[in-house]
């Protein structure tokens, strides 16, 4: 499985611009949609969970790495996606969610996090030690040496965990590693100020690679270094409330040229959400082998649910007691527990109310696991169990209407919502050209 990722590097270096998109979400329906489309297009599926989504304590999804692995395998089995075409990765693994501890405790927790990801069978491990912990001086920038030293410590744990895994799974694939981190921290920008988005300087990128290489060698991890396949950089893009800061290849030309000096490395691009398919292809052509996407997938899911909700109001106008009120309930639950959006949405009360529903940052995604919202989605689907009336489908989901009419899509509410997610995935399949991976 990890060989697909190595193949990306090989093909990039041979002048064949091929990449892969990484679905960074824990939403079950979104994951199912992505897997169904991977099966339909005979492509490889890469799914990643972040350190705050899934950890040894359950994260905000309530799942440990082993739980998430089993969930994804179960979904793959459900849709008929072969497991040899499914890869799982861990994103921003390090002291991110333990940064309130001093270094010793934060790193102890981070090591257990890494260990559980590797022993669960995750084959793409992003080691991120760029965040400060409580014992770090808040007024002094973390040096490359400290970041790399901590990263090497975690890589050593990953190697030990892999050797442990081999005892029970002799055929387990060795994980590949990704180092470095983008700006801002995972979860998306908290500002719409595009001036804050700066392309990583070539000298900073090279210093990161050199510092990590030295730190690995200092711990006798030369073999582990051979499995480092990507470096996270900031090519000048970011998702935000209004959509995204768009990739401008001229601004990143020097950075992209620099990756050609490293025959075993490619770039990993974070927050590629809402880039057009043409910009995604430019990124891959320029040297970004992995395109991370999260909010754009769940926003497409939300758009599908909202479209059905508007159709529901028309269908059941004379029977308000039968409506799911999904949109209203979602907004209520967000306001009852604003912690997932309060730092991201700014403005007047009216502006924040708008953003709760329609922001491209899609902080809605943190609330779908609320039991009442799950029930509302089920009721929404039940209200269209006989299919969505074509007039309403044409009005609110015209692309899906066309596919239903053409016999390409079943007129089923869940299938229709998943097909809306497919629209987003298709942008990434165009941009990555990952069908060439075989």
Short mmCIF file of C-alpha atoms in Angstrom, two decimals:
data_model
loop_
_atom_site.label_atom_id
_atom_site.label_comp_id
_atom_site.label_asym_id
_atom_site.label_seq_id
_atom_site.Cartn_x
_atom_site.Cartn_y
_atom_site.Cartn_z
CA UNK A 1 0.00 0.00 0.00
CA UNK A 2 2.71 2.47 0.95
CA UNK A 3 4.34 1.56 -2.35
CA UNK A 4 1.73 3.74 -4.04
CA UNK A 5 3.12 6.71 -2.14
CA UNK A 6 6.70 5.85 -3.05
CA UNK A 7 5.58 5.50 -6.65
CA UNK A 8 4.35 9.09 -6.58
CA UNK A 9 7.85 10.29 -5.77
CA UNK A 10 9.37 8.08 -8.45
CA UNK A 11 6.93 9.28 -11.10
CA UNK A 12 7.37 12.91 -10.11
CA UNK A 13 11.13 12.62 -10.41
CA UNK A 14 10.76 10.93 -13.80
CA UNK A 15 8.86 13.97 -15.03
CA UNK A 16 5.38 12.45 -14.82
CA UNK A 17 3.32 14.80 -12.61
CA UNK A 18 1.21 12.42 -10.56
CA UNK A 19 -0.12 12.90 -7.03
CA UNK A 20 -2.87 11.72 -4.76
CA UNK A 21 -5.56 13.43 -2.75
CA UNK A 22 -5.88 12.70 0.94
CA UNK A 23 -9.36 12.73 2.46
CA UNK A 24 -8.92 14.24 5.92
CA UNK A 25 -12.25 13.57 7.57
CA UNK A 26 -13.90 11.26 10.05
CA UNK A 27 -17.41 11.75 8.65
CA UNK A 28 -18.77 8.31 7.86
CA UNK A 29 -21.02 9.28 4.95
CA UNK A 30 -18.27 11.38 3.38
CA UNK A 31 -15.79 8.53 3.73
CA UNK A 32 -18.28 6.11 2.22
CA UNK A 33 -18.81 8.48 -0.70
CA UNK A 34 -15.06 8.77 -1.30
CA UNK A 35 -14.61 5.00 -1.16
CA UNK A 36 -17.51 4.35 -3.53
CA UNK A 37 -15.97 6.75 -6.02
CA UNK A 38 -12.53 5.17 -5.60
CA UNK A 39 -14.07 1.83 -6.49
CA UNK A 40 -15.98 3.29 -9.44
CA UNK A 41 -12.88 5.02 -10.84
CA UNK A 42 -10.49 2.18 -9.94
CA UNK A 43 -8.25 4.58 -8.03
CA UNK A 44 -6.34 4.44 -4.75
CA UNK A 45 -7.97 5.82 -1.59
CA UNK A 46 -5.89 7.69 1.01
CA UNK A 47 -7.67 8.67 4.22
CA UNK A 48 -6.09 10.60 7.07
CA UNK A 49 -7.16 11.39 10.59
CA UNK A 50 -5.65 14.27 12.51
CA UNK A 51 -4.23 14.17 16.02
CA UNK A 52 -7.27 15.99 17.36
CA UNK A 53 -9.76 13.76 15.55
CA UNK A 54 -8.34 10.41 16.62
CA UNK A 55 -5.94 9.72 19.48
CA UNK A 56 -5.31 7.32 22.36
CA UNK A 57 -8.14 8.98 24.30
CA UNK A 58 -10.63 9.02 21.43
CA UNK A 59 -10.12 12.56 20.12
CA UNK A 60 -13.20 14.56 19.20
CA UNK A 61 -14.54 11.61 17.16
CA UNK A 62 -14.42 9.26 20.14
CA UNK A 63 -12.17 6.88 18.21
CA UNK A 64 -8.70 5.52 18.88
CA UNK A 65 -6.42 4.78 15.90
CA UNK A 66 -7.44 1.11 16.05
CA UNK A 67 -11.12 2.11 16.10
CA UNK A 68 -10.70 4.38 13.07
CA UNK A 69 -8.82 1.69 11.18
CA UNK A 70 -11.61 -0.82 11.78
CA UNK A 71 -14.24 1.74 10.81
CA UNK A 72 -12.51 2.44 7.50
CA UNK A 73 -11.99 -1.25 6.77
CA UNK A 74 -15.67 -1.86 7.50
CA UNK A 75 -16.75 0.90 5.14
CA UNK A 76 -14.40 -0.40 2.44
CA UNK A 77 -15.90 -3.86 2.80
CA UNK A 78 -19.40 -2.36 2.63
CA UNK A 79 -18.77 -0.61 -0.69
CA UNK A 80 -16.52 -3.31 -2.12
CA UNK A 81 -13.29 -1.33 -2.21
CA UNK A 82 -10.34 -3.78 -2.05
CA UNK A 83 -8.23 -3.22 1.05
CA UNK A 84 -5.07 -3.18 -1.06
CA UNK A 85 -6.37 0.07 -2.56
CA UNK A 86 -6.97 1.69 0.84
CA UNK A 87 -4.28 3.56 2.77
CA UNK A 88 -4.61 5.31 6.11
CA UNK A 89 -2.44 8.10 7.43
CA UNK A 90 -2.06 10.14 10.60
CA UNK A 91 -1.83 13.91 10.30
CA UNK A 92 0.01 16.33 12.62
CA UNK A 93 1.05 13.54 14.97
CA UNK A 94 3.04 15.03 17.81
CA UNK A 95 2.40 17.19 20.85
CA UNK A 96 -0.34 19.23 19.15
CA UNK A 97 -3.13 18.35 21.59
CA UNK A 98 -0.73 17.91 24.51
CA UNK A 99 1.01 21.27 24.15
CA UNK A 100 -0.36 22.45 27.52
CA UNK A 101 2.11 20.05 29.18
CA UNK A 102 5.82 20.55 29.71
CA UNK A 103 8.07 18.86 27.17
CA UNK A 104 8.58 15.57 29.03
CA UNK A 105 4.87 14.93 29.50
CA UNK A 106 3.86 16.30 26.09
CA UNK A 107 6.39 14.08 24.33
CA UNK A 108 5.41 11.07 26.41
CA UNK A 109 1.82 11.49 25.24
CA UNK A 110 2.93 12.13 21.65
CA UNK A 111 5.00 8.94 21.65
CA UNK A 112 2.00 6.90 22.73
CA UNK A 113 -0.03 8.60 20.01
CA UNK A 114 2.53 7.63 17.37
CA UNK A 115 2.81 4.10 18.74
CA UNK A 116 -0.93 3.51 18.51
CA UNK A 117 -1.16 4.85 14.96
CA UNK A 118 1.65 2.61 13.72
CA UNK A 119 0.52 -0.54 15.52
CA UNK A 120 -3.00 0.02 14.16
CA UNK A 121 -1.57 -0.26 10.66
CA UNK A 122 -1.45 3.37 9.50
CA UNK A 123 1.15 3.53 6.74
CA UNK A 124 1.58 7.30 6.28
CA UNK A 125 2.77 9.13 9.37
CA UNK A 126 3.08 12.91 9.45
CA UNK A 127 5.35 13.75 12.36
CA UNK A 128 4.74 17.33 13.44
CA UNK A 129 6.69 18.85 16.31
CA UNK A 130 6.50 22.47 15.22
CA UNK A 131 4.15 23.58 18.00
CA UNK A 132 5.45 24.92 21.31
CA UNK A 133 4.77 23.12 24.57
CA UNK A 134 4.28 24.71 28.00
CA UNK A 135 7.97 24.64 28.91
CA UNK A 136 9.04 26.46 25.72
CA UNK A 137 9.74 30.17 25.86
CA UNK A 138 6.65 31.81 24.33
CA UNK A 139 8.71 34.72 23.06
CA UNK A 140 11.37 32.75 21.21
CA UNK A 141 10.84 30.88 17.96
CA UNK A 142 11.36 27.13 18.19
CA UNK A 143 14.64 26.32 16.50
CA UNK A 144 14.88 23.83 13.65
CA UNK A 145 17.14 21.76 15.87
CA UNK A 146 14.55 21.42 18.67
CA UNK A 147 11.77 20.65 16.20
CA UNK A 148 13.91 18.05 14.46
CA UNK A 149 15.16 16.49 17.70
CA UNK A 150 11.62 15.97 18.93
CA UNK A 151 10.62 14.67 15.52
CA UNK A 152 13.44 12.13 15.51
CA UNK A 153 12.38 10.94 18.96
CA UNK A 154 8.92 10.24 17.62
CA UNK A 155 10.32 8.57 14.50
CA UNK A 156 12.30 6.23 16.74
CA UNK A 157 9.07 5.26 18.51
CA UNK A 158 7.39 4.71 15.14
CA UNK A 159 10.19 2.37 14.09
CA UNK A 160 9.93 0.45 17.36
CA UNK A 161 6.15 0.20 16.95
CA UNK A 162 6.55 -1.13 13.42
CA UNK A 163 8.93 -3.85 14.62
CA UNK A 164 6.38 -4.74 17.28
CA UNK A 165 3.65 -4.89 14.63
CA UNK A 166 5.69 -7.32 12.54
CA UNK A 167 5.47 -9.89 15.33
CA UNK A 168 1.74 -10.29 14.76
CA UNK A 169 1.55 -9.11 11.14
CA UNK A 170 4.69 -10.25 9.30
CA UNK A 171 3.35 -8.79 6.04
CA UNK A 172 2.77 -5.30 7.50
CA UNK A 173 3.97 -2.52 5.22
CA UNK A 174 6.63 -0.18 6.60
CA UNK A 175 5.13 3.29 7.10
CA UNK A 176 6.38 6.27 5.17
CA UNK A 177 7.00 9.55 6.97
CA UNK A 178 6.18 13.19 6.31
CA UNK A 179 7.93 16.00 8.19
CA UNK A 180 7.39 19.72 8.55
CA UNK A 181 4.23 21.74 9.01
CA UNK A 182 2.29 24.46 7.26
CA UNK A 183 1.08 27.78 8.60
CA UNK A 184 -1.44 28.13 10.17
CA UNK A 185 -2.02 25.18 12.49
CA UNK A 186 -4.48 22.42 11.53
CA UNK A 187 -8.15 23.34 11.53
CA UNK A 188 -7.84 26.24 9.10
CA UNK A 189 -6.99 29.89 9.21
CA UNK A 190 -8.57 32.04 11.90
CA UNK A 191 -8.06 35.09 9.73
CA UNK A 192 -9.14 36.19 6.27
CA UNK A 193 -6.04 38.34 5.91
CA UNK A 194 -4.38 36.96 2.79
CA UNK A 195 -1.27 38.95 3.61
CA UNK A 196 -0.55 36.44 6.39
CA UNK A 197 -0.14 33.64 3.84
CA UNK A 198 3.48 33.56 2.77
CA UNK A 199 5.25 31.01 0.61
CA UNK A 200 7.84 28.96 2.49
CA UNK A 201 11.29 30.35 1.78
CA UNK A 202 13.67 28.01 -0.04
CA UNK A 203 16.30 28.40 2.69
CA UNK A 204 13.73 27.49 5.37
CA UNK A 205 12.65 24.38 3.45
CA UNK A 206 16.25 23.26 3.01
CA UNK A 207 17.08 23.99 6.64
CA UNK A 208 14.14 21.84 7.73
CA UNK A 209 15.31 18.90 5.63
CA UNK A 210 18.89 19.23 6.83
CA UNK A 211 17.92 19.54 10.49
CA UNK A 212 15.69 16.46 10.35
CA UNK A 213 18.30 14.44 8.48
CA UNK A 214 20.94 15.26 11.10
CA UNK A 215 18.55 14.53 13.97
CA UNK A 216 17.64 11.14 12.50
CA UNK A 217 21.30 10.27 11.99
CA UNK A 218 22.13 11.32 15.55
CA UNK A 219 19.73 8.66 16.82
CA UNK A 220 20.91 6.02 14.39
CA UNK A 221 17.76 6.29 12.28
CA UNK A 222 19.34 6.30 8.83
CA UNK A 223 16.96 3.56 7.66
CA UNK A 224 13.96 5.49 8.98
CA UNK A 225 15.17 8.57 7.08
CA UNK A 226 14.99 6.54 3.86
CA UNK A 227 11.23 6.30 4.47
CA UNK A 228 10.74 10.07 4.72
CA UNK A 229 8.93 10.79 1.45
CA UNK A 230 7.49 14.28 1.81
CA UNK A 231 7.92 17.66 3.45
CA UNK A 232 5.01 19.93 4.32
CA UNK A 233 5.47 23.46 3.02
CA UNK A 234 3.29 26.51 2.47
CA UNK A 235 3.03 27.13 -1.29
CA UNK A 236 0.89 30.21 -0.71
CA UNK A 237 -2.61 28.86 -0.30
CA UNK A 238 -5.15 28.50 2.50
CA UNK A 239 -8.84 27.74 2.98
CA UNK A 240 -10.84 30.38 4.85
CA UNK A 241 -14.34 31.79 5.36
CA UNK A 242 -14.62 33.29 1.90
CA UNK A 243 -13.21 30.27 0.08
CA UNK A 244 -9.46 30.20 -0.32
CA UNK A 245 -6.27 32.06 -1.01
CA UNK A 246 -5.63 30.77 -4.52
CA UNK A 247 -2.38 29.16 -5.59
CA UNK A 248 -0.23 31.41 -7.78
CA UNK A 249 2.48 29.23 -9.26
CA UNK A 250 4.75 32.17 -10.09
CA UNK A 251 4.95 33.07 -6.39
CA UNK A 252 6.09 29.56 -5.48
CA UNK A 253 8.39 28.97 -8.46
CA UNK A 254 11.64 29.05 -6.46
CA UNK A 255 10.26 26.77 -3.77
CA UNK A 256 8.96 24.27 -6.32
CA UNK A 257 12.26 24.30 -8.16
CA UNK A 258 14.05 23.42 -4.92
CA UNK A 259 12.28 20.06 -4.50
CA UNK A 260 13.98 18.84 -7.66
CA UNK A 261 17.25 18.79 -5.71
CA UNK A 262 15.93 15.96 -3.51
CA UNK A 263 15.45 12.71 -5.46
CA UNK A 264 13.56 10.94 -2.66
CA UNK A 265 11.23 13.76 -1.58
CA UNK A 266 8.04 15.40 -2.74
CA UNK A 267 5.97 18.17 -1.21
CA UNK A 268 2.79 17.66 0.79
CA UNK A 269 0.25 20.46 0.41
CA UNK A 270 -2.17 21.15 3.26
CA UNK A 271 -5.38 23.18 3.12
CA UNK A 272 -5.82 22.75 -0.63
CA UNK A 273 -9.60 23.02 -0.15
CA UNK A 274 -11.50 25.10 -2.72
CA UNK A 275 -8.64 25.40 -5.17
CA UNK A 276 -10.01 24.87 -8.67
CA UNK A 277 -9.17 21.62 -10.40
CA UNK A 278 -6.81 23.57 -12.65
CA UNK A 279 -4.92 24.99 -9.67
CA UNK A 280 -4.76 21.51 -8.12
CA UNK A 281 -3.19 20.22 -11.28
CA UNK A 282 -0.69 23.08 -11.27
CA UNK A 283 0.29 22.15 -7.72
CA UNK A 284 0.93 18.54 -8.74
CA UNK A 285 2.77 19.59 -11.88
CA UNK A 286 4.95 21.89 -9.79
CA UNK A 287 5.98 19.20 -7.29
CA UNK A 288 3.22 18.68 -4.71
CA UNK A 289 2.61 14.93 -4.55
CA UNK A 290 -0.04 14.88 -1.82
CA UNK A 291 -3.08 17.18 -1.79
CA UNK A 292 -4.78 17.32 1.61
CA UNK A 293 -8.49 18.13 1.65
CA UNK A 294 -10.98 18.17 4.51
CA UNK A 295 -13.50 21.03 4.83
CA UNK A 296 -14.27 21.01 1.10
CA UNK A 297 -15.49 17.41 1.39
CA UNK A 298 -17.69 18.03 4.41
CA UNK A 299 -18.95 21.29 2.94
CA UNK A 300 -20.14 19.37 -0.12
CA UNK A 301 -21.88 16.97 2.27
CA UNK A 302 -23.47 19.92 4.10
CA UNK A 303 -24.58 21.43 0.79
CA UNK A 304 -26.28 18.16 -0.12
CA UNK A 305 -28.08 18.02 3.23
CA UNK A 306 -29.12 21.67 3.02
CA UNK A 307 -30.42 21.18 -0.53
CA UNK A 308 -32.57 18.29 0.64
CA UNK A 309 -33.69 20.38 3.62
CA UNK A 310 -34.92 23.15 1.31
CA UNK A 311 -36.65 20.56 -0.86
CA UNK A 312 -38.18 19.04 2.27
CA UNK A 313 -39.72 22.37 3.26
CA UNK A 314 -41.45 22.54 -0.13
CA UNK A 315 -42.52 18.91 -0.08
CA UNK A 316 -43.92 19.03 3.46
CA UNK A 317 -45.11 22.64 3.51
CA UNK A 318 -48.52 21.52 4.77
CA UNK A 319 -47.04 19.03 7.26
CA UNK A 320 -44.48 20.94 9.34
CA UNK A 321 -44.65 18.29 12.07
CA UNK A 322 -43.06 15.78 9.66
CA UNK A 323 -40.06 17.93 8.75
CA UNK A 324 -36.58 17.10 10.07
CA UNK A 325 -35.56 20.74 10.71
CA UNK A 326 -31.98 19.67 10.16
CA UNK A 327 -30.69 23.16 9.35
CA UNK A 328 -32.34 24.76 12.36
CA UNK A 329 -31.19 22.02 14.72
CA UNK A 330 -27.62 22.26 13.45
CA UNK A 331 -27.56 25.98 14.16
CA UNK A 332 -29.02 25.43 17.62
CA UNK A 333 -26.42 22.82 18.52
CA UNK A 334 -23.60 25.04 17.28
CA UNK A 335 -24.79 27.93 19.44
CA UNK A 336 -25.20 25.67 22.46
CA UNK A 337 -21.56 24.60 22.13
CA UNK A 338 -19.67 27.32 20.24
CA UNK A 339 -16.14 26.13 21.04
CA UNK A 340 -15.58 24.71 17.55
CA UNK A 341 -16.28 27.96 15.71
CA UNK A 342 -15.91 30.83 18.18
CA UNK A 343 -12.21 31.46 17.34
CA UNK A 344 -12.81 31.20 13.60
CA UNK A 345 -15.94 33.24 12.93
CA UNK A 346 -15.77 36.99 13.45
CA UNK A 347 -18.07 39.94 12.74
CA UNK A 348 -21.54 41.11 13.71
CA UNK A 349 -24.13 38.72 15.11
CA UNK A 350 -25.71 38.52 11.65
CA UNK A 351 -22.37 37.84 9.98
CA UNK A 352 -21.53 35.08 12.44
CA UNK A 353 -24.99 33.55 11.98
CA UNK A 354 -24.35 33.47 8.23
CA UNK A 355 -20.94 31.88 8.73
CA UNK A 356 -22.31 29.17 10.98
CA UNK A 357 -24.27 27.92 7.98
CA UNK A 358 -22.31 28.91 4.92
CA UNK A 359 -18.67 29.59 5.81
CA UNK A 360 -16.18 27.71 3.65
CA UNK A 361 -14.26 26.99 6.85
CA UNK A 362 -17.15 24.59 7.49
CA UNK A 363 -16.99 24.42 11.25
CA UNK A 364 -20.33 22.59 10.98
CA UNK A 365 -18.32 19.42 10.51
CA UNK A 366 -17.53 19.19 14.21
CA UNK A 367 -21.21 18.78 15.13
CA UNK A 368 -22.52 15.96 12.95
CA UNK A 369 -21.82 13.32 15.60
CA UNK A 370 -24.35 14.94 17.97
CA UNK A 371 -27.09 12.28 18.42
CA UNK A 372 -29.97 14.67 17.73
CA UNK A 373 -28.35 15.72 14.45
CA UNK A 374 -27.85 12.11 13.41
CA UNK A 375 -31.54 11.54 14.05
CA UNK A 376 -32.43 14.62 12.01
CA UNK A 377 -30.38 13.38 9.05
CA UNK A 378 -32.08 10.00 9.26
CA UNK A 379 -35.50 11.68 9.30
CA UNK A 380 -34.52 13.85 6.35
CA UNK A 381 -33.54 10.74 4.39
CA UNK A 382 -36.73 8.95 5.46
CA UNK A 383 -38.84 11.82 4.18
CA UNK A 384 -37.38 11.16 0.72
CA UNK A 385 -37.30 7.38 1.00
CA UNK A 386 -39.42 7.12 -2.14
CA UNK A 387 -37.02 9.36 -4.05
CA UNK A 388 -36.74 13.11 -4.40
CA UNK A 389 -39.44 14.56 -6.70
CA UNK A 390 -37.67 15.44 -9.93
CA UNK A 391 -38.88 19.03 -9.91
CA UNK A 392 -37.32 19.60 -6.48
CA UNK A 393 -34.19 17.67 -7.40
CA UNK A 394 -33.73 19.77 -10.53
CA UNK A 395 -34.24 22.96 -8.52
CA UNK A 396 -31.89 22.25 -5.62
CA UNK A 397 -29.38 19.68 -6.98
CA UNK A 398 -29.40 20.08 -10.77
CA UNK A 399 -26.20 18.09 -11.40
CA UNK A 400 -27.57 15.15 -9.45
CA UNK A 401 -30.90 15.55 -11.27
CA UNK A 402 -29.10 15.09 -14.59
CA UNK A 403 -27.34 11.98 -13.34
CA UNK A 404 -30.59 10.50 -12.03
CA UNK A 405 -32.28 11.16 -15.38
CA UNK A 406 -29.36 9.56 -17.21
CA UNK A 407 -29.57 6.45 -15.04
CA UNK A 408 -26.13 7.09 -13.54
CA UNK A 409 -27.41 7.76 -10.04
CA UNK A 410 -30.13 6.15 -7.96
CA UNK A 411 -32.86 8.52 -6.80
CA UNK A 412 -32.11 7.87 -3.15
CA UNK A 413 -31.46 10.75 -0.70
CA UNK A 414 -28.28 9.31 0.81
CA UNK A 415 -26.89 8.38 -2.60
CA UNK A 416 -27.68 11.87 -3.85
CA UNK A 417 -25.86 13.53 -0.94
CA UNK A 418 -22.86 11.23 -1.45
CA UNK A 419 -22.88 12.11 -5.12
CA UNK A 420 -22.57 15.78 -4.18
CA UNK A 421 -19.34 14.79 -2.37
CA UNK A 422 -18.26 13.03 -5.55
CA UNK A 423 -18.30 16.41 -7.33
CA UNK A 424 -15.56 17.58 -4.97
CA UNK A 425 -13.57 14.36 -5.31
CA UNK A 426 -13.63 14.65 -9.10
CA UNK A 427 -11.81 17.99 -8.83
CA UNK A 428 -9.01 16.23 -6.97
CA UNK A 429 -8.89 13.26 -9.31
CA UNK A 430 -8.46 15.69 -12.19
CA UNK A 431 -5.79 17.62 -10.35
CA UNK A 432 -3.81 14.64 -9.03
CA UNK A 433 -4.11 12.33 -12.05
CA UNK A 434 -3.81 9.53 -9.50
CA UNK A 435 -5.42 7.05 -11.91
CA UNK A 436 -1.88 6.65 -13.27
CA UNK A 437 -0.81 4.97 -10.04
CA UNK A 438 -2.38 1.76 -11.30
#
